[in-house]
mmCIF file of C-alpha atoms in Angstrom:
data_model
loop_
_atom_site.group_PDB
_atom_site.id
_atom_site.type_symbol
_atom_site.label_atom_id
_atom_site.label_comp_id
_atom_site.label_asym_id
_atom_site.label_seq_id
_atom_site.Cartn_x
_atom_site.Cartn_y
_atom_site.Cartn_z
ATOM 1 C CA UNK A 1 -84.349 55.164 -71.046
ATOM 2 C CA UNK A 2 -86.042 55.022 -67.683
ATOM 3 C CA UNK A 3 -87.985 58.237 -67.066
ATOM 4 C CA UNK A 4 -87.999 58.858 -63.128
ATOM 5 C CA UNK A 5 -85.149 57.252 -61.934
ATOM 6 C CA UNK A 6 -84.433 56.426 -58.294
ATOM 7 C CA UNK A 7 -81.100 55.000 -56.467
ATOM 8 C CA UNK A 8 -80.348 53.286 -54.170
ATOM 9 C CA UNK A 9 -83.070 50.473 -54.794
ATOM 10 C CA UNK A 10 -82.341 49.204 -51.757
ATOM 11 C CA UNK A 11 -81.139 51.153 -48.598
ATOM 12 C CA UNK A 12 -80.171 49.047 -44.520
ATOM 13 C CA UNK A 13 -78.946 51.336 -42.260
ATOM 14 C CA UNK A 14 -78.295 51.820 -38.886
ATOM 15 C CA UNK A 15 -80.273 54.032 -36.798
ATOM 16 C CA UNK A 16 -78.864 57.305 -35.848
ATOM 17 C CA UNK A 17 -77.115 57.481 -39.404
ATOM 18 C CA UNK A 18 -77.541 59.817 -41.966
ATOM 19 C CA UNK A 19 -78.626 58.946 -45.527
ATOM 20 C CA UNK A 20 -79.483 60.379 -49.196
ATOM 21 C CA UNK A 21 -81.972 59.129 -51.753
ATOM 22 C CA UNK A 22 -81.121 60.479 -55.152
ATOM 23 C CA UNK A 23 -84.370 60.996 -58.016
ATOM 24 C CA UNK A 24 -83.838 62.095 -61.551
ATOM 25 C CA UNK A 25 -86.097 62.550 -64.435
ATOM 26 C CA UNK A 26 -85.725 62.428 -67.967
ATOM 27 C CA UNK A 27 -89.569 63.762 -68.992
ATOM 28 C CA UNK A 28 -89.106 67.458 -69.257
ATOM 29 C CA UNK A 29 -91.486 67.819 -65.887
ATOM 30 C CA UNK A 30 -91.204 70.820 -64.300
ATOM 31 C CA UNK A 31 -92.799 69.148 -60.994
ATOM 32 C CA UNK A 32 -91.137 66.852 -58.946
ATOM 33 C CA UNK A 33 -92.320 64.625 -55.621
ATOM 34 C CA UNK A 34 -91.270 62.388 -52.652
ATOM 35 C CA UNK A 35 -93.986 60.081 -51.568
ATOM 36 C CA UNK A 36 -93.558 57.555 -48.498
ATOM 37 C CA UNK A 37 -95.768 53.882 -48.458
ATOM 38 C CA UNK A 38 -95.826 52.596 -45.018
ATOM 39 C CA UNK A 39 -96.102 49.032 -43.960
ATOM 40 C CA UNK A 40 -100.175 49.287 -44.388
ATOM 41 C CA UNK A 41 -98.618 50.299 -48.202
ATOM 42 C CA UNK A 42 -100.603 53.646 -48.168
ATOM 43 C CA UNK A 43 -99.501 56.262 -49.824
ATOM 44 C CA UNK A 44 -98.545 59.794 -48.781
ATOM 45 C CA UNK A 45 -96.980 63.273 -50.094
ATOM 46 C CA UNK A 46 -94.360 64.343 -48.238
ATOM 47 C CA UNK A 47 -92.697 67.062 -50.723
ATOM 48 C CA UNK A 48 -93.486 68.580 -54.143
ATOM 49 C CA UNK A 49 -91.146 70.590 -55.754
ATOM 50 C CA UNK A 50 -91.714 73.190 -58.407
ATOM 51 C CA UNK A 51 -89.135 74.839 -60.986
ATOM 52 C CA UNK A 52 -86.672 73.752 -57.498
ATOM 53 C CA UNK A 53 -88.995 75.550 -55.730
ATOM 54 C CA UNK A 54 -90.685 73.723 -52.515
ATOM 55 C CA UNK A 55 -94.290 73.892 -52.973
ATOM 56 C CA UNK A 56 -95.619 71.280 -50.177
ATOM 57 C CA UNK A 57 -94.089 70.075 -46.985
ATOM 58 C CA UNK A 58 -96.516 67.819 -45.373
ATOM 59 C CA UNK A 59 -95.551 68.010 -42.041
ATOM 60 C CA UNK A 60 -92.520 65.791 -42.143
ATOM 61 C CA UNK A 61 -89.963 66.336 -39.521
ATOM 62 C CA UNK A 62 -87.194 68.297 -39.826
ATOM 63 C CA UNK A 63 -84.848 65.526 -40.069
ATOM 64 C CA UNK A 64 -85.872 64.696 -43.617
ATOM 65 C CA UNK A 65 -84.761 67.616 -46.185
ATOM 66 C CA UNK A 66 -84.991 67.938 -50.266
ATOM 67 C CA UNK A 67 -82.652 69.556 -52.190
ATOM 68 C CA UNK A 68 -83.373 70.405 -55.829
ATOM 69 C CA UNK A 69 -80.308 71.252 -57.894
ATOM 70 C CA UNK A 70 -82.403 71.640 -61.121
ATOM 71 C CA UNK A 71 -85.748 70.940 -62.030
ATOM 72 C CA UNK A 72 -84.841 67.294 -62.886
ATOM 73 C CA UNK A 73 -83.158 66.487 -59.938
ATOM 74 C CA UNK A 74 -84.657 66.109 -56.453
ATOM 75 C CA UNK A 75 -82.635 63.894 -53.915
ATOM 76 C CA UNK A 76 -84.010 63.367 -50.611
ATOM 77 C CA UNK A 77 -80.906 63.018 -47.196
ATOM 78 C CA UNK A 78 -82.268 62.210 -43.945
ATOM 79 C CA UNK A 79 -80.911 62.925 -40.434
ATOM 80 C CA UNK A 80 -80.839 60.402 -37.795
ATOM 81 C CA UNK A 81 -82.435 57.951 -39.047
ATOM 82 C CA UNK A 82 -85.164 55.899 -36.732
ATOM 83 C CA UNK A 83 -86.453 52.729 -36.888
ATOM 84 C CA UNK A 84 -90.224 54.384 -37.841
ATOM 85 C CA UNK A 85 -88.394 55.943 -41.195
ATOM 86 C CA UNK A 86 -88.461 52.674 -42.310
ATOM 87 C CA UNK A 87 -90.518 52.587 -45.409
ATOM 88 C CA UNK A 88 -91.004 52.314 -49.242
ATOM 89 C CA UNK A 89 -89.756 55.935 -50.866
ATOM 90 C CA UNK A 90 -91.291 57.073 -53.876
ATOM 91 C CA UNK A 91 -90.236 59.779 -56.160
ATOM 92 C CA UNK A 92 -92.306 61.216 -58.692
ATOM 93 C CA UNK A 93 -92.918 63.963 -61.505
ATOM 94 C CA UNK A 94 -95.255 65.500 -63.574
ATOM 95 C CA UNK A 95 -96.121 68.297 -65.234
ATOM 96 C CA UNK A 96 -98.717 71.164 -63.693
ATOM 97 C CA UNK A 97 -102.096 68.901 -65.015
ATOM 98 C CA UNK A 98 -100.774 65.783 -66.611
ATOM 99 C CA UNK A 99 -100.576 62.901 -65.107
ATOM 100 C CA UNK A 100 -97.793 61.159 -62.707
ATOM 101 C CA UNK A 101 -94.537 58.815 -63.531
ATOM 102 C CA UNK A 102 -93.616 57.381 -60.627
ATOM 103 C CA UNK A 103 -89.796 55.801 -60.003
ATOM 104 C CA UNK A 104 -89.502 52.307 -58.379
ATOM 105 C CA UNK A 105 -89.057 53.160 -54.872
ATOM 106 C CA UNK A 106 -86.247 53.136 -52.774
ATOM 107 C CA UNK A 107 -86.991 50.494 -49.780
ATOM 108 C CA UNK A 108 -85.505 51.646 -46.965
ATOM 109 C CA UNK A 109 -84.483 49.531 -43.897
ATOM 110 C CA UNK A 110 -83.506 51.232 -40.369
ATOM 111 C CA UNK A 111 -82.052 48.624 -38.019
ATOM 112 C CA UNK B 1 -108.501 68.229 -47.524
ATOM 113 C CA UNK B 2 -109.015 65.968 -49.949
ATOM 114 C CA UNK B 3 -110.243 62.405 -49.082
ATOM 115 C CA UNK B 4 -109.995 59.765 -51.482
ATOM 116 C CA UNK B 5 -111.996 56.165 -50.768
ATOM 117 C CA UNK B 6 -111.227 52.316 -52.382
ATOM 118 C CA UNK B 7 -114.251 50.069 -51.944
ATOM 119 C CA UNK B 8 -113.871 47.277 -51.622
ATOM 120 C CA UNK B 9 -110.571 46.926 -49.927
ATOM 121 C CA UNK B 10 -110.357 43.377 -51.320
ATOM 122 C CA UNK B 11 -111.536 41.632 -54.183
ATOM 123 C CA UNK B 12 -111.438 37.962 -55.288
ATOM 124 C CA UNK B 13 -112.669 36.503 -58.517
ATOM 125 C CA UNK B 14 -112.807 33.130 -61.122
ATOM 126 C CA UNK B 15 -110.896 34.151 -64.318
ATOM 127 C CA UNK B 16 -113.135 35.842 -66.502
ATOM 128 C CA UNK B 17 -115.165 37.802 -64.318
ATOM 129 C CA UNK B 18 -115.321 41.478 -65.078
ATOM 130 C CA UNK B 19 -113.917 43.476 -62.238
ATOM 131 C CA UNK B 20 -115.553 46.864 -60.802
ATOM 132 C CA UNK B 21 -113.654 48.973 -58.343
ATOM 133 C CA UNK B 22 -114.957 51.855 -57.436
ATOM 134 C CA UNK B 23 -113.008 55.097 -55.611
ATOM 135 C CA UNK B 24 -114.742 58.350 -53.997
ATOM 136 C CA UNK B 25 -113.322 61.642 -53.494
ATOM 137 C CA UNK B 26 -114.199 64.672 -50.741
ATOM 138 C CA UNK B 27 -113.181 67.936 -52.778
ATOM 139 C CA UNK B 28 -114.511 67.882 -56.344
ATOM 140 C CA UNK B 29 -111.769 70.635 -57.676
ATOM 141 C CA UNK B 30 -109.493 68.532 -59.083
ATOM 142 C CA UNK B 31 -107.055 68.794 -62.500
ATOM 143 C CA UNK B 32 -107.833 64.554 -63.015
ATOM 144 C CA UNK B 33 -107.592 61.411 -61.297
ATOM 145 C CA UNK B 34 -105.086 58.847 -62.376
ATOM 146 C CA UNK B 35 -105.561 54.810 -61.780
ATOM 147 C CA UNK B 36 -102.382 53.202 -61.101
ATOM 148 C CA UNK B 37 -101.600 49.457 -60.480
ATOM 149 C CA UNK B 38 -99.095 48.316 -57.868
ATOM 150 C CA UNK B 39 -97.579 44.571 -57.983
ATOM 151 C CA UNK B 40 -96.377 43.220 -54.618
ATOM 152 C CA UNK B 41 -92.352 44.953 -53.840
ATOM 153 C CA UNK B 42 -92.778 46.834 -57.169
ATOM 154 C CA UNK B 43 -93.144 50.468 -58.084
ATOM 155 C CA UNK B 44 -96.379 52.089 -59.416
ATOM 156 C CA UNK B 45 -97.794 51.494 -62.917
ATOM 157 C CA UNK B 46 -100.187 54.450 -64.445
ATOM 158 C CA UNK B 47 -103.261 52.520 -65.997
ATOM 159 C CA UNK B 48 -105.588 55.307 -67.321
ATOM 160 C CA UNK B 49 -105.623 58.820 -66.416
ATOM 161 C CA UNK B 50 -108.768 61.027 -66.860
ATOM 162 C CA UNK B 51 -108.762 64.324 -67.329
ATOM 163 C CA UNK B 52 -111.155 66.653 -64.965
ATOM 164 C CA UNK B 53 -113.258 67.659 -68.121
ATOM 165 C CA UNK B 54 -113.341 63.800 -69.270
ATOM 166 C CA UNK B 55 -115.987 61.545 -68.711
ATOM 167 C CA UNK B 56 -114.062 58.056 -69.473
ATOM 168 C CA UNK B 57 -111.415 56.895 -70.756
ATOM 169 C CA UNK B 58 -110.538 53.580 -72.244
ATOM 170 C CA UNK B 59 -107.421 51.355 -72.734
ATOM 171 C CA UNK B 60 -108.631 47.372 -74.169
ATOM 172 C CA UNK B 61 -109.627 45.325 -71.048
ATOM 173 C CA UNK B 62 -109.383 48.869 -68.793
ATOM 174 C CA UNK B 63 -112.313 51.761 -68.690
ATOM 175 C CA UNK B 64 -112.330 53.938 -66.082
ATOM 176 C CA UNK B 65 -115.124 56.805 -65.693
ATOM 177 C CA UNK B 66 -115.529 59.876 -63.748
ATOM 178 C CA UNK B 67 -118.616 62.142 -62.131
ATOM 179 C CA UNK B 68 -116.372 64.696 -60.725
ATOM 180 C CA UNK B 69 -119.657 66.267 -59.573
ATOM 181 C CA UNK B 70 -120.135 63.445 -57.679
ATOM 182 C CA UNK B 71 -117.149 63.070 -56.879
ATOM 183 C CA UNK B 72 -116.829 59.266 -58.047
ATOM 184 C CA UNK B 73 -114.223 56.956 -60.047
ATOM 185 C CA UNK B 74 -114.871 53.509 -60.938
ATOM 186 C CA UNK B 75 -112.531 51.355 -62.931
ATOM 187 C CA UNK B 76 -114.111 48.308 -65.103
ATOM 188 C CA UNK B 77 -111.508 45.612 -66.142
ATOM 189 C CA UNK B 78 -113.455 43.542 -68.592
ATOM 190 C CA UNK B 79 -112.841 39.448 -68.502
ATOM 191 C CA UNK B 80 -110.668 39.234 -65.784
ATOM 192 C CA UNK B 81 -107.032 37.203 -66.384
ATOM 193 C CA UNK B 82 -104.850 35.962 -63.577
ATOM 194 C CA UNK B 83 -102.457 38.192 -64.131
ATOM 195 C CA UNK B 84 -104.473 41.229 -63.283
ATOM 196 C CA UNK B 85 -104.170 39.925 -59.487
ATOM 197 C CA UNK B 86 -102.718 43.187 -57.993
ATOM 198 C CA UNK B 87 -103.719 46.366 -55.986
ATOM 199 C CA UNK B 88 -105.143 49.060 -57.916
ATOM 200 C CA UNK B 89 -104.841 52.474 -56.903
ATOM 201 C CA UNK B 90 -106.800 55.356 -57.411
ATOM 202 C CA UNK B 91 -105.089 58.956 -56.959
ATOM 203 C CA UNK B 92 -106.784 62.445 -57.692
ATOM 204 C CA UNK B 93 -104.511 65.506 -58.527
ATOM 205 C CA UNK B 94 -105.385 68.540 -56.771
ATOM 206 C CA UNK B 95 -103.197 71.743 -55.449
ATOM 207 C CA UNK B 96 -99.420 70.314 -56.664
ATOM 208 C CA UNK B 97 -100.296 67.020 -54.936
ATOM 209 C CA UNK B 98 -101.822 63.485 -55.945
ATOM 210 C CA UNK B 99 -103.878 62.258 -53.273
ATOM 211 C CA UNK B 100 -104.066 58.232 -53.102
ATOM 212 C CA UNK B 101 -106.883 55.975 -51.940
ATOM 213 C CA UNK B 102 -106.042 52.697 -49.894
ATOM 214 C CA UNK B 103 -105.897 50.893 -52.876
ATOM 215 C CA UNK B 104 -108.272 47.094 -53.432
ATOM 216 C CA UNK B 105 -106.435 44.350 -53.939
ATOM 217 C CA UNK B 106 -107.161 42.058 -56.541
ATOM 218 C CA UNK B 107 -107.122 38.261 -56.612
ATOM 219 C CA UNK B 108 -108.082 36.271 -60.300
ATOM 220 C CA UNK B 109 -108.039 32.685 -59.495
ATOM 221 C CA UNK B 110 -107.396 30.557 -62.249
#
C-alpha cells in the first residue's frame, strides 16, 4: 500500500564501495526525485526525473548516477563511496503541479 | 534561483498556544508551496499544500496562507498539543523541483 517506496532503510558501508538505492512508486506520477538531508537536516534536489527522462542534475558528482527503468522506478548506485556521502536519501514523486509524496529515506552510513 | 526562508528557526511553546511559522520565498513563479512536517529519524509528512492560484487552505488545527505576490507562507496551528513538537517544513514547487526552507522546529511543552 505504501506509495513511494524506498529500500534499503538503512545502508553502512565502507568507503571506496559501490552501492544502489532502489525507489518505486505506486501513484501514477509521471515525475520522480532524489533529494539528500545533510547532518544540518536541510534539504536538497539532486535529480528529477521525467517520463525516465533526466530533467535536473544539481551539480552532483559524477560518482552518483540515476537510472530510470520506467516512470515508476528510479534507483539511485553510487561510486566510491566517501565518508561526506553520508546522509539521509530521499526519493520522491509527483505529478507536473501537484504536490509531493515523499518515501522514508534511506540513511546512509560511509565508514 | 529560488530562495526559500523559515523564521524562526526554533520555536518553543506551553500546550495550547497557537503556533505561527512563517516562510519567504525569492522567485514568485511558482506552481504551489507544500508544508510538510518532519519527526526526528523519520521521513517527510505533507501537511497542506496550496495551490499558486489559492489563497489558504485549511485542514482542523492546520491553515496555511499564501501572498505569492509577496512572496510569503505562513502556517497557523491553532491550540497547540504536545504532539505537534516537530520541524515543519516549507517547500515551493517551481521548474520540476521543490525547493525547501531550513525548516523551525517546534517544541509544545506540556
Amino acid at each position: 500500500d505504501t506509495a513511494v517506496s524506498q529500500t534499503p532503510k538503512y545502508l553502512v558501508t565502507q568507503m571506496g564501495n559501490d552501492k544502489s538505492i532502489k525507489c518505486e512508486q505506486n501513484l501514477g506520477h509521471d515525475t520522480m526525485y532524489w533529494y539528500k538531508q545533510d547532518s544540518k537536516k536541510f534539504l536538497k534536489i539532486m535529480f528529477s526525473y521525467n517520463n525516465k527522462e533526466l530533467i535536473i542534475n544539481e551539480t552532483v558528482p559524477n560518482r552518483f548516477s540515476p537510472k530510470s527503468p520506467d516512470k515508476a522506478h528510479l534507483n539511485l548506485h553510487i561510486n566510491s563511496l566517501e565518508l561526506g556521502d553520508s546522509a539521509v536519501y530521499f526519493c520522491a514523486s509527483s505529478r507536473r503541479t501537484d504536490g509531493y509524496t515523499f518515501g522514508s529515506g534511506t540513511r546512509l552510513t560511509v565508514v | 534561483k529560488q530562495e526559500v526562508t523559515q523564521i524562526p528557526a526554533a520555536l518553543s511553546v506551553p500546550e495550547g498556544e497557537n503556533l505561527v511559522l512563517n516562510c519567504s520565498f525569492t522567485d514568485s513563479a511558482i506552481y504551489n508551496l507544500q508544508w510538510f512536517r518532519q519527526d526526528p529519524g523519520k521521513g517527510l509528512t505533507s501537511l497542506l499544500l496550496i495551490q499558486s492560484s489559492q489563497r489558504e487552505q485549511t485542514s482542523g488545527r492546520l491553515n496555511a496562507s499564501l501572498d505569492k505576490s509577496s512572496g510569503r507562507s505562513t502556517l497557523y496551528i491553532a491550540a497547540s498539543q504536545p504532539g505537534d513538537s516537530a520541524t515543519y517544513l516549507c517547500a515551493v514547487h517551481d521548474d520540476y523541483k521543490l525547493s525547501f526552507g531550513a525548516g523551525t522546529t517546534v517544541t509544545v511543552r506540556a
